[in-house]
Every structure is written in structure tokens, then in C-alpha cells.
Coordinates of C-alpha atoms in Angstrom, one line a residue:
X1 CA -26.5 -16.1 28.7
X2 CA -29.0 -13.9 29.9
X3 CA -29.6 -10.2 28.8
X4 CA -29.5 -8.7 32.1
X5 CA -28.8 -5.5 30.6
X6 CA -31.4 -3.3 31.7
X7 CA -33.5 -1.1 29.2
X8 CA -33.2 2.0 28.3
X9 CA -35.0 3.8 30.7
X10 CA -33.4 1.9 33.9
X11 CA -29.8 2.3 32.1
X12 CA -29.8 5.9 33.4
X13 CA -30.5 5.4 36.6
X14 CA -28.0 2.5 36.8
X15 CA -25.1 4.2 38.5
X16 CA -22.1 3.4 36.1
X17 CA -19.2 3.5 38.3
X18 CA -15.9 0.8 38.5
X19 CA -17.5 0.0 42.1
X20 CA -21.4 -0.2 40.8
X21 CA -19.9 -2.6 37.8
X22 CA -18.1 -5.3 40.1
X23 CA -21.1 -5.7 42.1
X24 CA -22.4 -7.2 39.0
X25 CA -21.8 -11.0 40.2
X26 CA -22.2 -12.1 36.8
X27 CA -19.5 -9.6 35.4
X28 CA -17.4 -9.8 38.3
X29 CA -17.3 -13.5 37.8
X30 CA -16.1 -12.7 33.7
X31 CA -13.6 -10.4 35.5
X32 CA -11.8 -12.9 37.4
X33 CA -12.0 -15.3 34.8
X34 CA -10.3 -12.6 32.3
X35 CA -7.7 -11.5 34.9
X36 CA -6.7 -15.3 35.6
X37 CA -6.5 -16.6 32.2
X38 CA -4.7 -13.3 30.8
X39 CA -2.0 -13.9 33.8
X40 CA -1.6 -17.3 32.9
X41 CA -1.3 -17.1 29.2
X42 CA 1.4 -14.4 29.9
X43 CA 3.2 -16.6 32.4
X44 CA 3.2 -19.1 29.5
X45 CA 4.1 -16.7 26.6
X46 CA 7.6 -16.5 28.8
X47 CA 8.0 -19.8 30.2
X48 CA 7.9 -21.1 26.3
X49 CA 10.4 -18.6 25.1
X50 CA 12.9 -19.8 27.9
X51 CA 12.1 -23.2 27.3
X52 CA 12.6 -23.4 23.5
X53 CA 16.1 -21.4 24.4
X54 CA 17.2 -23.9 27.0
X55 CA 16.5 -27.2 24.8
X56 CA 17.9 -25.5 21.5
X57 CA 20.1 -22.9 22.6
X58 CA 18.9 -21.2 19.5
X59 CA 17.4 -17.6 18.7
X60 CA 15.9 -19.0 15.6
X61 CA 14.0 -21.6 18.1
X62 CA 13.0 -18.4 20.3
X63 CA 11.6 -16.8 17.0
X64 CA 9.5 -19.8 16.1
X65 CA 7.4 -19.7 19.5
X66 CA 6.9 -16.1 18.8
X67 CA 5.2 -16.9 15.0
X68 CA 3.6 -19.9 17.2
X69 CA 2.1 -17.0 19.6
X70 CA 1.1 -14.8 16.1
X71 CA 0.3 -17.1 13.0
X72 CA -3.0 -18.7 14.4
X73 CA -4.6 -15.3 15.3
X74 CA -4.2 -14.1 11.5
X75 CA -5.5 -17.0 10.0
X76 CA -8.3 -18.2 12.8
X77 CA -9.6 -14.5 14.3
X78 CA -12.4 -13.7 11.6
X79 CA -13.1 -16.9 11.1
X80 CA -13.3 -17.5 15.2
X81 CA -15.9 -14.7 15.3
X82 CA -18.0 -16.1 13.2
X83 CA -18.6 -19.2 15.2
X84 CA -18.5 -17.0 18.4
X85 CA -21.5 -15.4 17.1
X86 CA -23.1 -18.9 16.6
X87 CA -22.9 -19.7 20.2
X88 CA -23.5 -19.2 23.4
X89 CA -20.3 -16.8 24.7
X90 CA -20.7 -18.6 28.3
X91 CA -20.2 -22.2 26.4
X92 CA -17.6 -21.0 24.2
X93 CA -15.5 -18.9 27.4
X94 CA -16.3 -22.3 29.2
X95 CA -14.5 -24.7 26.4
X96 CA -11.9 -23.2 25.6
X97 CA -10.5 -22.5 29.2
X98 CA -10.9 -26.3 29.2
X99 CA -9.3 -27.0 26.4
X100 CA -6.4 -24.6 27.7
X101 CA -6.2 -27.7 30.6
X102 CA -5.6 -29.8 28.2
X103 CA -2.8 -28.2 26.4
X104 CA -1.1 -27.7 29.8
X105 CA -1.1 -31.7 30.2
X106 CA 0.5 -32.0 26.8
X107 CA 3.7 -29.4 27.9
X108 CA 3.5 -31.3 31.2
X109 CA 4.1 -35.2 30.1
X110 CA 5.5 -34.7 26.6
X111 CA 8.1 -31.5 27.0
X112 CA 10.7 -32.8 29.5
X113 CA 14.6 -31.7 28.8
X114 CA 15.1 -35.6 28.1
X115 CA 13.5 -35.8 25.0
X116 CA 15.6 -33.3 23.2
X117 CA 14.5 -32.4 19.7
X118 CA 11.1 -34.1 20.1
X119 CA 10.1 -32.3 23.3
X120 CA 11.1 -28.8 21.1
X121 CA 8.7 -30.0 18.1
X122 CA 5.9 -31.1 20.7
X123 CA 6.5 -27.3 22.3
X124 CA 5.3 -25.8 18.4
X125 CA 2.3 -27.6 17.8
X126 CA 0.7 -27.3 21.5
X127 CA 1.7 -23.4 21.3
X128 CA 0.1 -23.3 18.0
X129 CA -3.0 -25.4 19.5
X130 CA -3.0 -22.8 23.0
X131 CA -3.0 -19.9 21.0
X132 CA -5.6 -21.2 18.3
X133 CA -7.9 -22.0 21.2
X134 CA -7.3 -17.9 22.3
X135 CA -8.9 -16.4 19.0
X136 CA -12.2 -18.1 20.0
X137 CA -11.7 -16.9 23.5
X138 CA -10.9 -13.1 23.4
X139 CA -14.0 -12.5 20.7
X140 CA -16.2 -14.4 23.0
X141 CA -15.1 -12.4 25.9
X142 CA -15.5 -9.2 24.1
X143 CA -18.9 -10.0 23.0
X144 CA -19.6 -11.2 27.0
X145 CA -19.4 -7.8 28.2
X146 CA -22.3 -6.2 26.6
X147 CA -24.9 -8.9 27.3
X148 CA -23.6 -8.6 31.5
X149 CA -23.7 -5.1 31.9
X150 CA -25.7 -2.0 30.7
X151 CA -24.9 0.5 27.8
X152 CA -24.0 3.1 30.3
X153 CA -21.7 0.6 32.1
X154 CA -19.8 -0.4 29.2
X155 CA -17.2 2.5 29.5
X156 CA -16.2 1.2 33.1
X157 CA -16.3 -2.4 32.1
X158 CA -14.0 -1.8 29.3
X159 CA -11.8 0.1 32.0
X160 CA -11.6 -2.6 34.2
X161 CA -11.1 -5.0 31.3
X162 CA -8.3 -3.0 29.6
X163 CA -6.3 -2.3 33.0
X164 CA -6.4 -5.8 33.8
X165 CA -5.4 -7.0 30.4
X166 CA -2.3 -4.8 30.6
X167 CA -1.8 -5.5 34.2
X168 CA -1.9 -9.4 33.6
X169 CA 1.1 -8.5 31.0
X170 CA 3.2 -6.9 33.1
X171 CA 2.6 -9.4 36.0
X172 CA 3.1 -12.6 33.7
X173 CA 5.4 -11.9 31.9
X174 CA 7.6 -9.3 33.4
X175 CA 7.2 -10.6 37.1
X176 CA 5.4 -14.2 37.8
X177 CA 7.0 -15.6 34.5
X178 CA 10.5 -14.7 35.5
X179 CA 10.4 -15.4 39.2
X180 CA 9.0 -19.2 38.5
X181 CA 11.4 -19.7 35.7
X182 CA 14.1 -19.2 38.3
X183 CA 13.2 -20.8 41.5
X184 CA 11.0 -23.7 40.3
X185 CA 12.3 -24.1 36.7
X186 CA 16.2 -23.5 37.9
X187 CA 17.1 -27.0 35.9
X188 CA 15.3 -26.3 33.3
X189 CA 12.2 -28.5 34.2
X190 CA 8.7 -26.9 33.9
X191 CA 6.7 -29.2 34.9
X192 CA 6.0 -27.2 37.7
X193 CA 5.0 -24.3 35.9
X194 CA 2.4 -26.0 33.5
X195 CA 0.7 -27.8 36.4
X196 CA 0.4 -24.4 38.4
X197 CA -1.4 -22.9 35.0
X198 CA -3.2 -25.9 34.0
X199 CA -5.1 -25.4 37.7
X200 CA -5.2 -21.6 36.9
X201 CA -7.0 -22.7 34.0
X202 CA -9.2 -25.1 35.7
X203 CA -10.7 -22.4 37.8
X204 CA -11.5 -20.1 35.2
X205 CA -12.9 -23.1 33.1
X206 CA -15.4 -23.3 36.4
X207 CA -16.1 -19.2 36.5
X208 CA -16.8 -19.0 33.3
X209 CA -19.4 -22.3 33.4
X210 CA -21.2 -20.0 36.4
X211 CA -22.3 -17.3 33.8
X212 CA -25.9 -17.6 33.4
X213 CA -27.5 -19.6 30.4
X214 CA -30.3 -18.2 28.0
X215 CA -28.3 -16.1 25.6
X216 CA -30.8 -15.4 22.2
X217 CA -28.2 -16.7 19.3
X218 CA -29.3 -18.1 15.5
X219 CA -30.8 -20.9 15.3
X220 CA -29.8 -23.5 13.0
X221 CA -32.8 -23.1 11.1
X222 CA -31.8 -19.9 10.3
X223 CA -29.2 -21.6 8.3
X224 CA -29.4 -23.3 5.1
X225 CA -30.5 -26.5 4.8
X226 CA -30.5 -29.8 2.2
X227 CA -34.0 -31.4 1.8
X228 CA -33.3 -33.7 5.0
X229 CA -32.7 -31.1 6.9
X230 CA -29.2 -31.9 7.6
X231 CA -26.5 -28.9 7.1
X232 CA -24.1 -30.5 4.1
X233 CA -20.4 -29.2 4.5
X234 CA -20.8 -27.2 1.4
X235 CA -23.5 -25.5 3.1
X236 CA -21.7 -24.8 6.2
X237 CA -18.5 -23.2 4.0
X238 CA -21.0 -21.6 2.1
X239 CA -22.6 -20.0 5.1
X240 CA -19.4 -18.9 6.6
X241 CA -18.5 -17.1 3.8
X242 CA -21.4 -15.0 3.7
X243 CA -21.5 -14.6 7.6
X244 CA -17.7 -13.1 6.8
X245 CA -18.5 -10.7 4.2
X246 CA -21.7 -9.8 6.4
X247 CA -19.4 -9.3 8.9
X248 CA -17.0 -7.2 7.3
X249 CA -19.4 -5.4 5.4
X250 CA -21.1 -4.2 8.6
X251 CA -17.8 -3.0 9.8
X252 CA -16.9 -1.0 6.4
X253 CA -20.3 0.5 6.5
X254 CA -20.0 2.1 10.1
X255 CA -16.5 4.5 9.8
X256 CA -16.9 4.7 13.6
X257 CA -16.3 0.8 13.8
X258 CA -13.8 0.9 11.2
X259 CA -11.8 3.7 12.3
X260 CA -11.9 2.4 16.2
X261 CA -10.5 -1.0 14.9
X262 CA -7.3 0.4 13.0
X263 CA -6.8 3.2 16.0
X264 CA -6.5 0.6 18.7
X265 CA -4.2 -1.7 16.7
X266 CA -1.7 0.8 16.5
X267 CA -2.1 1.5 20.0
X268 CA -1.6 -1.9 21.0
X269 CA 1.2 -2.0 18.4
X270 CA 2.8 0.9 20.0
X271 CA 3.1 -0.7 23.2
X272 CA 4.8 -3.9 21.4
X273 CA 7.1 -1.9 19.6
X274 CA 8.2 -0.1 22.4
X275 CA 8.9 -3.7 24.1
X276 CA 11.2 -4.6 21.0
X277 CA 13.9 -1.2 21.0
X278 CA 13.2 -0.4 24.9
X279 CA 16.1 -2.4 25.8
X280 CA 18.2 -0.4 23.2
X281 CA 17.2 2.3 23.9
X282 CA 18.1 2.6 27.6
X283 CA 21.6 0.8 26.5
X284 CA 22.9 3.2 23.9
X285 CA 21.3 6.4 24.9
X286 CA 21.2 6.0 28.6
X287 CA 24.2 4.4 29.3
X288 CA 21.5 2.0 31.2
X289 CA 21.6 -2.3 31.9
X290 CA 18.3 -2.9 29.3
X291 CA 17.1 -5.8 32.4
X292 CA 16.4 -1.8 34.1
X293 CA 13.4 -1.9 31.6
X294 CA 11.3 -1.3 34.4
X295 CA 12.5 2.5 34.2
X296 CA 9.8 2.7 31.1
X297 CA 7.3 0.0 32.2
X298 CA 6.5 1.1 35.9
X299 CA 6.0 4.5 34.9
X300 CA 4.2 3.3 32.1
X301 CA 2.0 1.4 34.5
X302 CA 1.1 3.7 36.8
X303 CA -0.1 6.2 33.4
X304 CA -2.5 3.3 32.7
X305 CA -3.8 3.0 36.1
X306 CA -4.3 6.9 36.1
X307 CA -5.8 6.9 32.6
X308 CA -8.4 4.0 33.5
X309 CA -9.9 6.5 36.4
X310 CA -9.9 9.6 34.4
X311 CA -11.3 8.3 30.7
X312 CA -14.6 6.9 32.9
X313 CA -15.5 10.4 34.0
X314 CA -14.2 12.6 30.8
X315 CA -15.7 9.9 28.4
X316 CA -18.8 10.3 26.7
X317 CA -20.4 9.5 23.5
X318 CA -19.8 12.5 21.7
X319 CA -16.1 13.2 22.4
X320 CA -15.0 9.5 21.7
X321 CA -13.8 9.8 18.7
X322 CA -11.9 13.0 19.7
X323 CA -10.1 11.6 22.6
X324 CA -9.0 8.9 20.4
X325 CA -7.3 10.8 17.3
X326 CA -5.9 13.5 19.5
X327 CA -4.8 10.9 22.1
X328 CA -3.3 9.2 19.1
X329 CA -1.6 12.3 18.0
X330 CA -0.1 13.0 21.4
X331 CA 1.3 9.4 21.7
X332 CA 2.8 10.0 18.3
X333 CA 4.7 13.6 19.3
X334 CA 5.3 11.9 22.7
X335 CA 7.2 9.6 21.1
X336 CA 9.1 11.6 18.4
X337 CA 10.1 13.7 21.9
X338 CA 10.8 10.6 23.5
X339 CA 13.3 9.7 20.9
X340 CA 15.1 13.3 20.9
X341 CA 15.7 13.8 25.1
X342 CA 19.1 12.0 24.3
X343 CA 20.2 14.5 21.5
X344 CA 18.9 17.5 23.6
X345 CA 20.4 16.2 26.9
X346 CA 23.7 15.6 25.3
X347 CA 23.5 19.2 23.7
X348 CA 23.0 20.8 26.5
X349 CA 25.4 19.6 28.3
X350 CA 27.9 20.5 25.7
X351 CA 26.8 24.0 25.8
X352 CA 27.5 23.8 29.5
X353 CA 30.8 21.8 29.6
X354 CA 32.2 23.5 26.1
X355 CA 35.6 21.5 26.5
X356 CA 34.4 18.0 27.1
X357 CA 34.7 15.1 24.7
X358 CA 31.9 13.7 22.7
X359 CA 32.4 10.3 24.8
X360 CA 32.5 11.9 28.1
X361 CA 29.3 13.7 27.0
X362 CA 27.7 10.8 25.7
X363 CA 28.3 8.7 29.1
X364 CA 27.4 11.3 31.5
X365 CA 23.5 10.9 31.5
X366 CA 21.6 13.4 34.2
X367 CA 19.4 12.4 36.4
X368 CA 16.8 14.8 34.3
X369 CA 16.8 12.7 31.0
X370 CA 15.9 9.8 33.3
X371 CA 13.1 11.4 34.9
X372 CA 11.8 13.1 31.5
X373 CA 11.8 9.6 30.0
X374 CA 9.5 8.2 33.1
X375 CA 7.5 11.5 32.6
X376 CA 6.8 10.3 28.8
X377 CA 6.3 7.0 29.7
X378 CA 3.5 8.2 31.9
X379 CA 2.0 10.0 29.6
X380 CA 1.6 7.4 27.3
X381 CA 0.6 4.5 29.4
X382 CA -2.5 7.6 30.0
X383 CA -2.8 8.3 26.3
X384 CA -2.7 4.1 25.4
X385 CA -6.0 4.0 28.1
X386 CA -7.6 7.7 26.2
X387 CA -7.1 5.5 23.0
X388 CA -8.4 1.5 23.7
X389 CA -11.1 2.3 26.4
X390 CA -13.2 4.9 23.9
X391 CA -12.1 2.2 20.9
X392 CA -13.3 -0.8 22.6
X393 CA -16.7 0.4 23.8
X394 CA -17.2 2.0 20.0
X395 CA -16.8 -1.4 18.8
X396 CA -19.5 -2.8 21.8
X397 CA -21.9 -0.3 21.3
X398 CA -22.8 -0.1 17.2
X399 CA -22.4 -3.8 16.9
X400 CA -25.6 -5.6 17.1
X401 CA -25.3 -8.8 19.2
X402 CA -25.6 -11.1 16.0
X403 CA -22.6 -10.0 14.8
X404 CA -20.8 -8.4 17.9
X405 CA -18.4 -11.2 17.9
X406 CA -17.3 -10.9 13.8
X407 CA -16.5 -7.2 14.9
X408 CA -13.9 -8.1 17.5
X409 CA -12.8 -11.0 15.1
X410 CA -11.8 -8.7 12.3
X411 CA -10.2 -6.7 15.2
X412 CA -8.0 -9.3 16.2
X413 CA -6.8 -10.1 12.7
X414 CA -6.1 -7.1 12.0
X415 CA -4.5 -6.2 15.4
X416 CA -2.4 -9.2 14.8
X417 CA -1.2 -8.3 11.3
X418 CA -0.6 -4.8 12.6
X419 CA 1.9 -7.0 15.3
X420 CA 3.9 -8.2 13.1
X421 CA 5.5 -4.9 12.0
X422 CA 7.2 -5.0 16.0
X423 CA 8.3 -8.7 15.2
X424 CA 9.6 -8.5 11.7
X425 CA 10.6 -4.8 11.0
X426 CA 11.1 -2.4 14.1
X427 CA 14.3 -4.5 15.5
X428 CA 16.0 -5.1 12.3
X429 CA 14.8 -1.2 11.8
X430 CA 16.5 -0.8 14.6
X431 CA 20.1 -2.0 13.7
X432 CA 19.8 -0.7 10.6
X433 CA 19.1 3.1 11.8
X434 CA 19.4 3.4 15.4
X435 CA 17.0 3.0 18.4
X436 CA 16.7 6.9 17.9
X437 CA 16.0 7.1 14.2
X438 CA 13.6 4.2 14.4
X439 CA 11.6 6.0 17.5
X440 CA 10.6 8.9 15.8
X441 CA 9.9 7.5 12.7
X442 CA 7.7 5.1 15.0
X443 CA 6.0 8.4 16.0
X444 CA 6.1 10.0 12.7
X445 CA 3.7 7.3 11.7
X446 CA 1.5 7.4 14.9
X447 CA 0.9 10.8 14.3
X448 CA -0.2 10.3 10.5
X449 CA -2.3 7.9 11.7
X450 CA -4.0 10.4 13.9
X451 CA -3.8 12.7 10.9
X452 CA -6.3 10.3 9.3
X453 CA -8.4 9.7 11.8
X454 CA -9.1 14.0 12.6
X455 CA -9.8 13.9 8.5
X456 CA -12.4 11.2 9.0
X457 CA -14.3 13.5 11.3
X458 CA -13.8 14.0 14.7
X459 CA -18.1 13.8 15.4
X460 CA -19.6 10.9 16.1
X461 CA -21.4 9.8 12.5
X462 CA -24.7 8.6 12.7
X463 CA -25.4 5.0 12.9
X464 CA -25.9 3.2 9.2
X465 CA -29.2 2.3 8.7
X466 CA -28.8 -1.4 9.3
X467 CA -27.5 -0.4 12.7
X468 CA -30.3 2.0 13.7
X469 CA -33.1 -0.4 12.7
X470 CA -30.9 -3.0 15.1
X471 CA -31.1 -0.6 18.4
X472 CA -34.4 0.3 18.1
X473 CA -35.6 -3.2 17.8

């Protein structure tokens, strides 16, 4: 891949602009690609779910896919980065959007209703295959960016690249999932769906190959090697190793990096969690239907959309790490208020109606604790773009490109493991304590998080000295 990233003296005069970034063919090409595939694979996170519920009839089934969907990026993520950073990103991107084809065939020709139990067990180990083949894609996509645009571009790119990430979410799987499960998939054949995304996946595939060639990457002479000059398999674990400790070392010895990687997995895990009680949350202290979870989520949107245009213009390189800990800290007290509107709704309105009954109380929800929930949905979907944009381009811009790719491989584990608290504890949380109780300890924790991150320092540290010697060669 090329570095058309300009140098340093051009980069200020490159305007840096959502509008001057698209006209970057090769980026917008990346773009589309991203915005396809992430639409897709959300279209597919849902269709599976409904699929392994309508040939089991089980919840247990239904949890499976979801440790299908999480399991590979624990154990594969580091370990992905490492080869990311060993190859082209454009031939990477380009294989495993292909690859992506082929696991569509396999749901399309070996997952029909017919085959009962088989079809269910054929559904696991393609979903763990699909997602596998993701933990090479979303480092190498990462590590894309910075070699197709320059370092005063990145905030913009990141922008664009977080709003459509969370944008393909809500389209796949809250809207394009749902309507093709019920007008193409009505008897539970999905077929249909899988050949619709295997051409989805096709076109990206073809995008992606469009990126220009000549990215600089190690050589394999750079590697080990026996006498013959062949690389044995002991040499090849060895060499992984080390490039993992390399790689993790570089990330504990920058507490930028370090402290931008736990900050945006608890962002990200915020968002999950909030997916997991929502639905209780607008049953037992709304008095809502939870399918009205678009109460939360549209709002939620439209703070995202709002937050991607500001965090370009208020963004700079010395206030990045204080927009994220104090944007951290206001998701975290947004949320503990988010969790008490109920209580404070339902004591006001026994202050004003002294004689009524608890349940009478408890059932009457105003049209004001519905609007202050949207209000601190919007807020948040603001604060969650204040929190990943600043995080993502920290991670970009102190990792060199060697080793760009093991940065956003250790992100993804650990974002992952992070995930797993929304999956495992929050729900059973949940019925344990209450929806309440388990939303502002949610936010409790946020906040101490923050807490952490203003102790660190909220001033930019200087670059180690590995990292300085890497920008000014």
C-alpha cells in the first residue's frame, strides 16, 4: 500500500475536514468497504441468533452463537496483529472479505431447517470460522487508515470510521436484520439472507483489492532463519512470541496507548451493557413494551451523529486525553442519573398526588421521565464519540507502522474480555438486583474508571524514546 500520506510540511496545509477526507479515493474506497462489511456482519450477528432459536428452540443454543461471536476474538486478536503487521493491510482486508464469501456458501448449502441438529452444529463452527476471519480484518483496517490519509486527517477519518461502525450496528442488526428475517426468512429458510451478504461481501472483497500496492512491511529476512534459509516452525513460534511481547511491551511503555486502549473498551462495553438491561429497564421502570427500545437507541443515535461533528473541530492533540477521562466521567454520572429518573419521577409524583397508591404511582409514567431518558441517551451517544474518536487516533498516531497493527490487536483482546462482563454478569446482575441497582453500579464503575484515568494525568506525556526516534525517522 502506498504511503500517500503527505509529509509534515504539506500535512498542514492539507485541509482536514470529513468532506477533504472522502475525496481521498483511496480512503473513500476503505470507507465503503468498512461501511459494507460492518452492515453485513451485523445483519449476520442477528440472522444466526434467530436461526439457532428456530432449529433448537433453545436459549442455551442462542447463547452458544453469542460465545461463537466472542471466543475467537480473545484467543486470535493479539496473535492476528501480529501477522497484520507482517503483511500488506490491502492483501489481508482483500482475503478475508473473501474468505467471508466462503463462509456465506457454507450457511447457504449446509444450514437448511431439514437437517436438524447437523445444520445447528454446522451453524457453530462456520460462526466461529466468520468471526475468526474478523480479528485479522478489523486490525488490518485500523492499521489502513494511517498509511491513506495524513496525521492531521486522522481525527476526521476516525470520525467517519466510528460513526459508520455504530451506524452499521444499528442498521444490521436493529433494522436490515430484522426486516429480512421476516419477509424473506418468514419459514425459517435463510438462504436468501446468506446469498444477499455473500454478494455484499464480494463487493468489498473487490474495494478492498483496489487499494494501492507498495506498502513498506518486514521482510522475511528480517526474520530468523536455519542455515538453508528456510524459516523452521520453531522459528516462526519463536518469532511470534517475541513480536507479542514487543508488541505489548510497546504499548505498556507509552501510558497514552495504554490508557486509550482500556478507556475505549469500557466505552464500547457501556454501549453493550446498556443493550443487555435496556429492555428491562423500559419494562419495569417505564411501564414500556422493551421491542420500544428504539426510545434509547434513536436518541442515542442522533448524540453520535452530533458528537462525530463536534469532536473534529474541539479535538486537538493536547486536550485528548482530557476529553476522554472527563467524557468518561460524564458517561459514568449520566448513567447513575439515568438509573435514578424512575425513583425521582415516582417521588415526585407522590409529593404531588399525596393519597395515591404506590402501584398507581408506579404505573403512571409522565411524559417528562421519557423525554429526560432520550435527553440522557443523547448525551451519551455524544460522550461515547468524545471517548472512541480521541482513543482511536491516540492509538494511530504513537504506533509506529511496524507495529500499528499489534496495538489494535491487544485492543481487541482486551475490548473483547472487557465484553464479556455485558454477556456473563450484567443480566444475571440484573435479576439478581434490579435493572436500577445494576445501572448505577454500571456507572459507579465508569466513573472510577475515569477516576483513574484524571490520576494518570490529564497532559499528553511525551512520546517514549523508542517512539520519538520512530517519528522522526
Amino acid at each position: 500500500m502506498e504511503q500517500i500520506a503527505s509529509t509534515p510540511d504539506s500535512q498542514e496545509a492539507t485541509p482536514s475536514g470529513i468532506i477533504h477526507v472522502l475525496r481521498n479515493r483511496n480512503f473513500l474506497l476503505l470507507w465503503i468497504a468498512q461501511a459494507l462489511s460492518q452492515t453485513a456482519q451485523q445483519v449476520m450477528n442477528y440472522v444466526l441468533l434467530q436461526q439457532a432459536f428456530a432449529l433448537s428452540q433453545s436459549n442455551t443454543a442462542v447463547s452458544l452463537i453469542m460465545i461463537c461471536f466472542t471466543l475467537p476474538a480473545i484467543l486470535f486478536s493479539a496473535v492476528a496483529g501480529v501477522y497484520v503487521d507482517r503483511k500488506p493491510k490491502r492483501v489481508v482486508l482483500t482475503a478475508t472479505n473473501a474468505m467471508r464469501v466462503g463462509a456465506m456458501l457454507l450457511y447457504i448449502f449446509f444450514t437448511g431447517s431439514n437437517l436438524g441438529v447437523v445444520a445447528l452444529v454446522i451453524i457453530y463452527a462456520t460462526t466461529l470460522f466468520f468471526s475468526s476471519v474478523g480479528q485479522f480484518f478489523n486490525p488490518a483496517e485500523s492499521a489502513a487508515i494511517p498509511l491513506l490519509v495524513p496525521r492531521n486527517q486522522l481525527v476526521s477519518a476516525n470520525s467517519l470510521f466510528n460513526f459508520t461502525f455504530t451506524a452499521s450496528q444499528f442498521m444490521g442488526f436493529l433494522i436490515l436484520g430484522p426486516v429480512l428475517v421476516k419477509f424473506v426468512a418468514s419459514n425459517n429458510e435463510f438462504g436468501p439472507i446468506y446469498i444477499f451478504m455473500a454478494a455484499l461481501f464480494a463487493v468489498c472483497t473487490l474495494l478492498t483489492w483496489l487499494l494501492p500496492k507498495g506498502e513498506k512491511i518486514r521482510s522475511s529476512d528480517e526474520m530468523d532463519l536455519d542455515n538453508d534459509g528456510v524459516v523452521t516452525m520453531r522459528e516462526r513460534v519463536t518469532s511470534t512470541a517475541h513480536d507479542l511481547r514487543e508488541g505489548w511491551d510497546y504499548i505498556k511503555a507509552d501510558r497514552a496507548i495504554f490508557g486509550a486502549i482500556i478507556q475505549w473498551s469500557v466505552a464500547i462495553a457501556v454501549l453493550l451493557m446498556l443493550g443487555v438491561i435496556g429492555p428491562g429497564f423500559l419494562a419495569f421502570e417505564l411501564n414500556l413494551n422493551p421491542h420500544d427500545l428504539y426510545i434509547i437507541l434513536l436518541p442515542g443515535g442522533l448524540g453520535l451523529v452530533v458528537g462525530v461533528a463536534l469532536v473534529g473541530r474541539l479535538l486537538t492533540a493536547h486536550n485528548r486525553l482530557k476529553m476522554i477521562n472527563f467524557s468518561i466521567l460524564a458517561a459514568g454520572l449520566a448513567l447513575v442519573l439515568l438509573a435514578s429518573l424512575g425513583t425521582v419521577e415516582r417521588f415526585i409524583a407522590g409529593l404531588l398526588e399525596p393519597g395515591a397508591s404506590k402501584e398507581t404511582v408506579n404505573a403512571d409514567v409522565s411524559p417528562f421521565l421519557i423525554v429526560s431518558m432520550m435527553v440522557v441517551a443523547f448525551a451519551l451517544g455524544v460522550l461515547n464519540s468524545f471517548i472512541s474518536v480521541p482513543s482511536q487516533t491516540t492509538l494511530q498516531d504513537r504506533s509506529h507502522d511496524a507495529i500499528r497493527a499489534r496495538v489494535f490487536g491487544a485492543f481487541y483482546t482486551i475490548q473483547n474480555l472487557i465484553v464479556l462482563v455485558p454477556l456473563i454478569v450484567v443480566g444475571a446482575l440484573a435479576d439478581w438486583l434490579g435493572v436500577v441497582a445494576t445501572l448505577a453500579i454500571m456507572g459507579l464503575a465508569v466513573a472510577a474508571v475515569a477516576l483513574w484515568g484524571i490520576r494518570q494525568g490529564l497532559e499528553m506525556p511525551p512520546a517514549p524514546a523508542h517512539l520519538a526516534q520512530d517519528q522522526e525517522a
